[in-house]
Amino acid sequence: MLTKKLTDSPVINALIQQDKLKILAVYLNDDIKSWKEHASIVQSSWIYSRDAEQKINTEGLYNIKQFPTIYLLDKDKKILLKDTTFEKLGIYFSKQL
Protein backbone atom coordinates (compact mmCIF):
# COMPACT_ATOMS: atom_id res chain seq x y z
CA MET A 1 0.00 0.00 0.00
CA LEU A 2 2.82 2.41 0.82
CA THR A 3 4.53 1.66 -2.49
CA LYS A 4 1.33 2.65 -4.32
CA LYS A 5 0.92 5.85 -2.29
CA LEU A 6 4.49 6.89 -3.03
CA THR A 7 4.18 5.94 -6.69
CA ASP A 8 0.91 7.88 -7.10
CA SER A 9 2.03 11.00 -5.24
CA PRO A 10 2.45 14.02 -7.55
CA VAL A 11 4.69 15.75 -4.99
CA ILE A 12 6.97 12.73 -4.57
CA ASN A 13 7.19 12.23 -8.33
CA ALA A 14 7.95 15.90 -8.94
CA LEU A 15 10.76 15.86 -6.37
CA ILE A 16 12.22 12.71 -7.94
CA GLN A 17 12.06 14.23 -11.44
CA GLN A 18 13.75 17.40 -10.16
CA ASP A 19 16.47 15.21 -8.62
CA LYS A 20 15.62 16.57 -5.17
CA LEU A 21 14.53 13.21 -3.77
CA LYS A 22 15.79 9.67 -4.05
CA ILE A 23 13.90 6.71 -2.69
CA LEU A 24 15.86 3.80 -1.34
CA ALA A 25 13.73 0.73 -0.70
CA VAL A 26 15.57 -1.86 1.36
CA TYR A 27 14.26 -5.40 1.66
CA LEU A 28 15.25 -6.72 5.08
CA ASN A 29 14.25 -10.37 4.92
CA ASP A 30 16.45 -13.13 3.54
CA ASP A 31 13.87 -14.55 1.08
CA ILE A 32 15.55 -13.72 -2.25
CA LYS A 33 12.64 -15.08 -4.29
CA SER A 34 10.20 -12.72 -2.55
CA TRP A 35 12.63 -9.80 -2.96
CA LYS A 36 12.84 -10.42 -6.71
CA GLU A 37 9.06 -10.75 -7.01
CA HIS A 38 8.52 -7.45 -5.19
CA ALA A 39 10.91 -5.69 -7.57
CA SER A 40 8.21 -5.65 -10.25
CA ILE A 41 6.08 -3.17 -8.27
CA VAL A 42 8.91 -0.81 -7.36
CA GLN A 43 9.37 2.27 -9.52
CA SER A 44 12.37 2.15 -11.84
CA SER A 45 13.47 5.55 -10.48
CA TRP A 46 13.86 4.05 -7.00
CA ILE A 47 16.94 2.33 -5.67
CA TYR A 48 15.74 -1.16 -4.74
CA SER A 49 18.13 -3.18 -2.63
CA ARG A 50 18.31 -5.79 0.06
CA ASP A 51 20.29 -6.30 3.22
CA ALA A 52 22.06 -9.44 1.98
CA GLU A 53 24.14 -9.80 5.12
CA GLN A 54 21.18 -9.09 7.43
CA LYS A 55 23.20 -6.46 9.30
CA ILE A 56 20.28 -4.09 9.79
CA ASN A 57 18.45 -6.72 11.81
CA THR A 58 21.35 -8.52 13.50
CA GLU A 59 23.40 -5.44 14.39
CA GLY A 60 20.46 -3.18 15.14
CA LEU A 61 21.60 -0.47 12.73
CA TYR A 62 18.09 1.00 12.62
CA ASN A 63 15.25 0.61 15.07
CA ILE A 64 12.73 -1.03 12.73
CA LYS A 65 9.47 -1.47 14.63
CA GLN A 66 7.19 -2.29 11.73
CA PHE A 67 7.18 -2.81 7.98
CA PRO A 68 7.26 -0.67 6.03
CA THR A 69 9.23 1.96 7.88
CA ILE A 70 9.94 5.41 6.45
CA TYR A 71 13.07 7.40 7.23
CA LEU A 72 13.75 10.75 5.56
CA LEU A 73 17.41 11.70 5.35
CA ASP A 74 18.96 14.90 4.06
CA LYS A 75 21.80 15.04 1.53
CA ASP A 76 24.32 14.49 4.37
CA LYS A 77 22.37 11.43 5.57
CA LYS A 78 21.15 13.19 8.71
CA ILE A 79 17.78 11.77 9.79
CA LEU A 80 15.04 14.37 9.36
CA LEU A 81 12.04 12.10 9.98
CA LYS A 82 12.26 8.72 11.68
CA ASP A 83 9.67 5.94 11.58
CA THR A 84 7.21 8.38 10.07
CA THR A 85 4.00 8.04 8.07
CA PHE A 86 3.22 8.85 4.46
CA GLU A 87 0.93 11.63 5.66
CA LYS A 88 3.64 13.25 7.80
CA LEU A 89 6.05 12.93 4.89
CA GLY A 90 3.56 14.84 2.73
CA ILE A 91 3.22 17.58 5.34
CA TYR A 92 7.01 17.88 5.56
CA PHE A 93 7.38 18.22 1.78
CA SER A 94 4.49 20.69 1.48
CA LYS A 95 6.29 22.96 3.97
CA GLN A 96 9.52 22.71 1.97
CA LEU A 97 7.99 23.71 -1.37
CSV table of N, CA, C and O in Angstrom, one decimal, residues 62-67 69 71 82-83:
chain,number,residue,atom,x,y,z
A,62,TYR,N,19.3,0.1,12.6
A,62,TYR,CA,18.1,1.0,12.6
A,62,TYR,C,17.1,0.3,13.5
A,62,TYR,O,17.0,-0.9,13.6
A,63,ASN,N,16.3,1.1,14.2
A,63,ASN,CA,15.2,0.6,15.1
A,63,ASN,C,14.0,0.4,14.3
A,63,ASN,O,13.1,1.3,14.2
A,64,ILE,N,13.9,-0.7,13.6
A,64,ILE,CA,12.7,-1.0,12.7
A,64,ILE,C,11.7,-1.7,13.6
A,64,ILE,O,11.8,-2.8,14.0
A,65,LYS,N,10.6,-1.0,13.8
A,65,LYS,CA,9.5,-1.5,14.6
A,65,LYS,C,8.4,-2.2,13.8
A,65,LYS,O,7.7,-3.0,14.3
A,66,GLN,N,8.2,-1.7,12.6
A,66,GLN,CA,7.2,-2.3,11.7
A,66,GLN,C,7.6,-2.2,10.3
A,66,GLN,O,8.5,-1.4,10.0
A,67,PHE,N,6.9,-2.9,9.4
A,67,PHE,CA,7.2,-2.8,8.0
A,67,PHE,C,5.9,-2.3,7.3
A,67,PHE,O,4.8,-2.7,7.6
A,69,THR,N,8.8,0.9,7.0
A,69,THR,CA,9.2,2.0,7.9
A,69,THR,C,9.8,3.0,7.0
A,69,THR,O,10.6,2.8,6.1
A,71,TYR,N,12.1,6.4,6.7
A,71,TYR,CA,13.1,7.4,7.2
A,71,TYR,C,13.3,8.4,6.1
A,71,TYR,O,13.4,8.1,5.0
A,82,LYS,N,12.0,10.1,11.3
A,82,LYS,CA,12.3,8.7,11.7
A,82,LYS,C,11.0,8.0,12.0
A,82,LYS,O,10.1,8.5,12.7
A,83,ASP,N,10.8,6.8,11.4
A,83,ASP,CA,9.7,5.9,11.6
A,83,ASP,C,8.4,6.8,11.4
A,83,ASP,O,7.5,6.8,12.3
